[in-house]
Short mmCIF file of C-alpha atoms and ligand atoms in Angstrom, two decimals:
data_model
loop_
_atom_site.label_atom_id
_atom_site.label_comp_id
_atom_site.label_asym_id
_atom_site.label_seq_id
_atom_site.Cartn_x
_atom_site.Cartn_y
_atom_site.Cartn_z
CA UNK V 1 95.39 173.65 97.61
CA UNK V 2 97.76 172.03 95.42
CA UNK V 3 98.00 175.03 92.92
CA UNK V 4 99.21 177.39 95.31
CA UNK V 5 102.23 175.09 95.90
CA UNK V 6 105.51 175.72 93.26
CA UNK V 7 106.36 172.14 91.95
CA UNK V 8 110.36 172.32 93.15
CA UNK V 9 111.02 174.46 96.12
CA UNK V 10 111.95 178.14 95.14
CA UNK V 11 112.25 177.22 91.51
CA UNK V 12 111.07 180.45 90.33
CA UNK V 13 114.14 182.63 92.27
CA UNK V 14 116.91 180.24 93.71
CA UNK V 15 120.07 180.94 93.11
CA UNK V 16 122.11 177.33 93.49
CA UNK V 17 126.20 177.41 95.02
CA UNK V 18 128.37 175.09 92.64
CA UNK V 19 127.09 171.20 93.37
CA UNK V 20 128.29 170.14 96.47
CA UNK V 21 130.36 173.42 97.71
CA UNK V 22 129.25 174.64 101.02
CA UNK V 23 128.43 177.83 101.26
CA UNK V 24 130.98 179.68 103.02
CA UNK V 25 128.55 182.09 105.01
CA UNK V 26 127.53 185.26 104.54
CA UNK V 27 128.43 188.67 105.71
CA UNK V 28 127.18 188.61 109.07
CA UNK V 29 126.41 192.49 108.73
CA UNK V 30 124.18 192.49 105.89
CA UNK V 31 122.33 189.42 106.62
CA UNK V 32 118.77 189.42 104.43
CA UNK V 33 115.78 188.29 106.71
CA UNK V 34 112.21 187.75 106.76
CA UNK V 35 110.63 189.62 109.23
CA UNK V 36 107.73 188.26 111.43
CA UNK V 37 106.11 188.62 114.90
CA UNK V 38 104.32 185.87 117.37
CA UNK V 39 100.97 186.14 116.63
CA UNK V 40 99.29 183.27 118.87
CA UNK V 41 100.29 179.86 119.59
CA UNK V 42 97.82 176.62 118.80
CA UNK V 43 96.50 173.20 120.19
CA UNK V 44 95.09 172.56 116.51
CA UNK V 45 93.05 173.77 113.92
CA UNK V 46 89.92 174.72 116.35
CA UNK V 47 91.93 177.99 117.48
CA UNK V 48 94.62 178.30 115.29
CA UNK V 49 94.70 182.03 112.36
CA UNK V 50 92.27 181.65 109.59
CA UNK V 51 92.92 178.73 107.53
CA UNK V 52 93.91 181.57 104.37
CA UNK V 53 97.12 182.79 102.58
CA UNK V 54 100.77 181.03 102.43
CA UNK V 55 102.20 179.46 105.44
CA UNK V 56 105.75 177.35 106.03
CA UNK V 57 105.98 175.39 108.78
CA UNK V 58 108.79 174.09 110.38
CA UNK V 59 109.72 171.14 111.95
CA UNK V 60 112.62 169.42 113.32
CA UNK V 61 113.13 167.10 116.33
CA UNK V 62 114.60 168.76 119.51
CA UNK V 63 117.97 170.33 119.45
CA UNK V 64 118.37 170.06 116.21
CA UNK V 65 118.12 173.75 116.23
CA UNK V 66 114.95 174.69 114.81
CA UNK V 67 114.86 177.54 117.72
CA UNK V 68 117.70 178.62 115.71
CA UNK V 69 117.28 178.44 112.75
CA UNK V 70 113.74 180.15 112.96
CA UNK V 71 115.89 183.05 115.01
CA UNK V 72 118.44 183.61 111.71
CA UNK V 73 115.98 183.52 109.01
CA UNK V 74 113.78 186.55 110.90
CA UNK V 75 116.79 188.24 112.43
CA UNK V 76 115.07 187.83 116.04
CA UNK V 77 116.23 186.38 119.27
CA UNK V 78 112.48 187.05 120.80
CA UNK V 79 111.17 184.32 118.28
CA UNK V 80 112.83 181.62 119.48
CA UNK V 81 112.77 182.27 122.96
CA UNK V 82 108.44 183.00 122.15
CA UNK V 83 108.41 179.22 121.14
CA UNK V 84 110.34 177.66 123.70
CA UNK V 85 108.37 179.63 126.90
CA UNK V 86 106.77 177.45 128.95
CA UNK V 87 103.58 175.96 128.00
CA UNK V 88 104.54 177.23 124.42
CA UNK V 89 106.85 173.99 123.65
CA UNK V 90 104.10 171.49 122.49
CA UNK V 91 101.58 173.96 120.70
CA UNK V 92 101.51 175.31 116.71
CA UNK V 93 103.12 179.05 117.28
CA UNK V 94 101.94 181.09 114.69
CA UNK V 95 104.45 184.06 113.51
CA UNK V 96 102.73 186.51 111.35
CA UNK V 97 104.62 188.00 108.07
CA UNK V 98 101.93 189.86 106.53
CA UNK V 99 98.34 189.58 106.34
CA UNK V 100 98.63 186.43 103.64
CA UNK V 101 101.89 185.12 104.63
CA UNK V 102 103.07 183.93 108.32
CA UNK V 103 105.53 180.77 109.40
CA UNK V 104 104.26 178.28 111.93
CA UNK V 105 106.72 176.65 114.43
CA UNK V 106 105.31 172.72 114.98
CA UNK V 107 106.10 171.32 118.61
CA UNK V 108 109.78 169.77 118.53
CA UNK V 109 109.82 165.99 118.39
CA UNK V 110 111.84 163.43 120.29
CA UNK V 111 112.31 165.17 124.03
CA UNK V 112 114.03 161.94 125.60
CA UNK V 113 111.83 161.77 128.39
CA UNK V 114 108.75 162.08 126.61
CA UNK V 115 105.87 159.31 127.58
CA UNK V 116 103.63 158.05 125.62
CA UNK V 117 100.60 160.11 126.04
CA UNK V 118 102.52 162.99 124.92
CA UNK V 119 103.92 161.40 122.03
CA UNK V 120 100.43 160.42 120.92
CA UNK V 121 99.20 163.87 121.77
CA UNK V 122 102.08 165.27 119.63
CA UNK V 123 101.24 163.11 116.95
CA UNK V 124 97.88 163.97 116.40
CA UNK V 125 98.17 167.72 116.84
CA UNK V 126 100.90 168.13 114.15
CA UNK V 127 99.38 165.00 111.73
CA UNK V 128 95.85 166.75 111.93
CA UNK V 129 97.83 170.62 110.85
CA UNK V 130 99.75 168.92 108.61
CA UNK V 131 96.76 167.04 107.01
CA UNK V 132 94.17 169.88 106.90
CA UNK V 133 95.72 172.81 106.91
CA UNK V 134 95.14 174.46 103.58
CA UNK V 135 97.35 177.77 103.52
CA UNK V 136 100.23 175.33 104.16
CA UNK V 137 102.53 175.36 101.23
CA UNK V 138 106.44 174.34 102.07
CA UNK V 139 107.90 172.94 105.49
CA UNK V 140 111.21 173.61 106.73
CA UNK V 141 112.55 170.22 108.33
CA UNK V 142 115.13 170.97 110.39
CA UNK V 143 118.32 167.84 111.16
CA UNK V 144 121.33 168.10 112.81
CA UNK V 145 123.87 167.37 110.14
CA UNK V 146 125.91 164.98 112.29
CA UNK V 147 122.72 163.01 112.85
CA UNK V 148 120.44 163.31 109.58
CA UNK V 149 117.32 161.11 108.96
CA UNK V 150 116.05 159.87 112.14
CA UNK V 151 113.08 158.20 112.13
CA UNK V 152 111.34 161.46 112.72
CA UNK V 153 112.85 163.11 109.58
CA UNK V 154 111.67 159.99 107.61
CA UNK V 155 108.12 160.69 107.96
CA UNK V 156 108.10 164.05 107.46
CA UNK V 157 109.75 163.46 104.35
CA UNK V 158 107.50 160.26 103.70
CA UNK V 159 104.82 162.82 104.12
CA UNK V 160 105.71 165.13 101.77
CA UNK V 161 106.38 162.84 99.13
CA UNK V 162 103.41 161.35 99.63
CA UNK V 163 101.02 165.11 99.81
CA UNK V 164 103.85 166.36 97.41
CA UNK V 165 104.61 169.08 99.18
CA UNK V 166 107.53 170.87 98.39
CA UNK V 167 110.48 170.28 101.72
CA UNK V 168 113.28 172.22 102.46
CA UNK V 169 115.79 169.98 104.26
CA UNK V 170 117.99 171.94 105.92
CA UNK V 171 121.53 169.73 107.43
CA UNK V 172 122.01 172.09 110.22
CA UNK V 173 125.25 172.87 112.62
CA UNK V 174 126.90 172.27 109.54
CA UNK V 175 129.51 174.53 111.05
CA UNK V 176 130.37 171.35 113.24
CA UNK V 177 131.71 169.49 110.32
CA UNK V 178 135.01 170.29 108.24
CA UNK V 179 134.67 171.40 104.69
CA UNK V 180 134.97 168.10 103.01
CA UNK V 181 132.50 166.11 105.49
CA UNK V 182 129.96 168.51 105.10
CA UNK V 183 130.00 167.92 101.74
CA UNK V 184 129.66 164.50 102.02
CA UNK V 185 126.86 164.66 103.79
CA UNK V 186 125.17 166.95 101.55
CA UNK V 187 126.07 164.38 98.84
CA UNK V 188 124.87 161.44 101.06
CA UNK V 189 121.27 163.44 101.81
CA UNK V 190 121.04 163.91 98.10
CA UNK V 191 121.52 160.10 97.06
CA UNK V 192 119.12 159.45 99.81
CA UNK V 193 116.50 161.77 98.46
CA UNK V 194 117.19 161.03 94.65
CA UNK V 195 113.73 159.99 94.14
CA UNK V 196 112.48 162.64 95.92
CA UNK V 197 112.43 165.28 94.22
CA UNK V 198 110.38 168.19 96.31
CA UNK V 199 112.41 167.88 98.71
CA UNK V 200 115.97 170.05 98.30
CA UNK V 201 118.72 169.26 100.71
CA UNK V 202 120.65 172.49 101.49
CA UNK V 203 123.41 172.53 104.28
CA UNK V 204 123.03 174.98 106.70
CA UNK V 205 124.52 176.73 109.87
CA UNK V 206 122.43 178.79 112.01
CA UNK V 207 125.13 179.87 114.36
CA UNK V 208 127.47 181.21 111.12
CA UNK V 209 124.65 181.99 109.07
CA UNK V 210 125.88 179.59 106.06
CA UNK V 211 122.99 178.40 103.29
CA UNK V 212 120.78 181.33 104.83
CA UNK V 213 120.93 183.35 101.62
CA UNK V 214 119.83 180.52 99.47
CA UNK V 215 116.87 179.25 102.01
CA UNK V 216 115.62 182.71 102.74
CA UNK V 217 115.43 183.35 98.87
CA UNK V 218 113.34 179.97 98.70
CA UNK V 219 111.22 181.09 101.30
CA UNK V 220 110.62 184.57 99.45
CA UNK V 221 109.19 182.85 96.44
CA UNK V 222 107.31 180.33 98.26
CA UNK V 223 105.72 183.30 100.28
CA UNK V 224 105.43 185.40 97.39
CA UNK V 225 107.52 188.12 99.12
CA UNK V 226 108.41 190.31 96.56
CA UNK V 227 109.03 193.44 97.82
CA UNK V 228 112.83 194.63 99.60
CA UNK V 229 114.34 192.40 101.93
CA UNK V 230 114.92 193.81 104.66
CA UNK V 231 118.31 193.27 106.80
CA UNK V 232 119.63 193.06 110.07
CA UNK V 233 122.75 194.85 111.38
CA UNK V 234 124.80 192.38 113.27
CA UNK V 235 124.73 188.55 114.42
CA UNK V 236 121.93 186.99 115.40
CA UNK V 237 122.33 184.77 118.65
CA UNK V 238 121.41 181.06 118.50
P1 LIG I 1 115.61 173.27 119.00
O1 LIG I 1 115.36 172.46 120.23
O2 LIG I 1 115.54 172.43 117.77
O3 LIG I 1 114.78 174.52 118.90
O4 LIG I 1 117.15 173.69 119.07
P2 LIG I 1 117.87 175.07 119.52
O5 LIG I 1 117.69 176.11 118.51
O6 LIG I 1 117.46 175.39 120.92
O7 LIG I 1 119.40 174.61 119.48
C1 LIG I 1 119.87 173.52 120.25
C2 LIG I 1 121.35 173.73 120.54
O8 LIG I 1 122.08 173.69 119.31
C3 LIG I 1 121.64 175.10 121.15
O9 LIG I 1 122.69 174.95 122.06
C4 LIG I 1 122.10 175.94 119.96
O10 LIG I 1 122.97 176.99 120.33
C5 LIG I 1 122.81 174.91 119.12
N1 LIG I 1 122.77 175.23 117.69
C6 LIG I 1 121.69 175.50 116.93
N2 LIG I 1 122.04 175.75 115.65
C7 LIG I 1 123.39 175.63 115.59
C8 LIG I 1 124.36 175.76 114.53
O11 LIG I 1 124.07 176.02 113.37
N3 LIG I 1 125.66 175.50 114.88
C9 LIG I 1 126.04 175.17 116.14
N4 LIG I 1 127.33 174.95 116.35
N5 LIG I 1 125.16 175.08 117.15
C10 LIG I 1 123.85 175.29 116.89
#
């Protein structure tokens, strides 16, 4: 549903730092969030929620800290830890906002050790939500900032070029980098994406909670959250 998607992520509310300043973080006391509980986890489409609403999925390939990220932006530690149990790893988890809006976790990609078969498996389970799934209207794509645009990255952005759906890239652990590398590679990510533009490169920490403001209000208007955000008192564990 091509309507439902805005044509430049969270054009209608985002409120952009100076060009290539990292954010320096955000109280860690008064940290906005968007709340959401596990509602089911997926193989596919066959038992996944109704196919209705807005939905953002996220993506990222292991450790790049997609656990984390997904833990910040809903001010839970249970989230994360809901993905990664057992049997949970390589399925869609569903996490439910409100009756039209909910966030979907997609299996990490690139576990080392991973054969084939499960590579395959993976492949086809997030290619076939990603290429039928209707309510889906943004994807998070999660990178480590020391090691952006893997092959992995590339097709999810490929992807969303290609459906034009609108990406939020977010250069995590950004927190590992000094002030003037991390804005290098912000600079670097947005050459690289120049002609590309649905996707928006934003650097990101989920440990310190830097860029969180600015994705969570992109997230809001992509979700049609309008009401109060809610906050969190304290840090959120990674
Ligand atoms: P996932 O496999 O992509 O879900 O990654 P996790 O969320 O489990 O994170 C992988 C590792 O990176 C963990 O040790 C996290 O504590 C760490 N990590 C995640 N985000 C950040 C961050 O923003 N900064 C730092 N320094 N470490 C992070």
């Amino acid at each position: 549903m091509a309507s439902k998607r805005p044509t430049t992520p969270g054009a209608r509310k985002r409120k952009r730092p100076p060009q290539g300043t990292p954010t320096t973080g955000v109280a860690l006391d008064a940290l906005p969030v968007i709340e959401a509980s596990f509602e089911r986890s997926a193989k596919g489409p066959g038992d996944s929620p109704a196919d209705r609403g807005r939905e953002v999925a996220f993506a990222g390939r292991s450790n790049a800290g997609k656990s984390s990220v997904l833990n910040r932006i809903t001010g839970q530690r249970s989230l994360a830890r809901t993905s990664k149990t057992p049997g949970r790893t390589q399925l869609l988890n569903y996490f439910r906002i409100n009756a039209d809006a909910c966030l979907v976790d997609l299996p990490g990609y690139g576990y080392a050790k991973t054969d084939r078969g499960t590579r395959d498996a993976w492949q086809r389970e997030v290619e076939g939500y990603l290429s039928s799934r209707s309510a889906l209207i943004g994807v998070v794509l999660v990178m480590d900032i020391r090691h952006p645009f893997q092959p992995f990255d590339e097709q999810m952005i490929a992807w969303a070029r290609a459906s034009d759906m609108p990406l939020l890239l977010l250069l995590n652990k950004a927190d590992k980098l000094g002030f003037g590398a991390a804005s290098t590679a912000l600079q670097q990510a947005r050459q690289h994406l120049k002609d590309t533009p649905q996707v928006h490169p934003l650097l990101f920490s989920a440990l310190r909670g830097q860029g969180c403001e600015e994705a969570l209000t992109i997230l809001r208007g992509w979700l049609e959250l309008d009401e109060a955000t809610p906050k969190v008192e304290g840090d959120v564990q990674v």
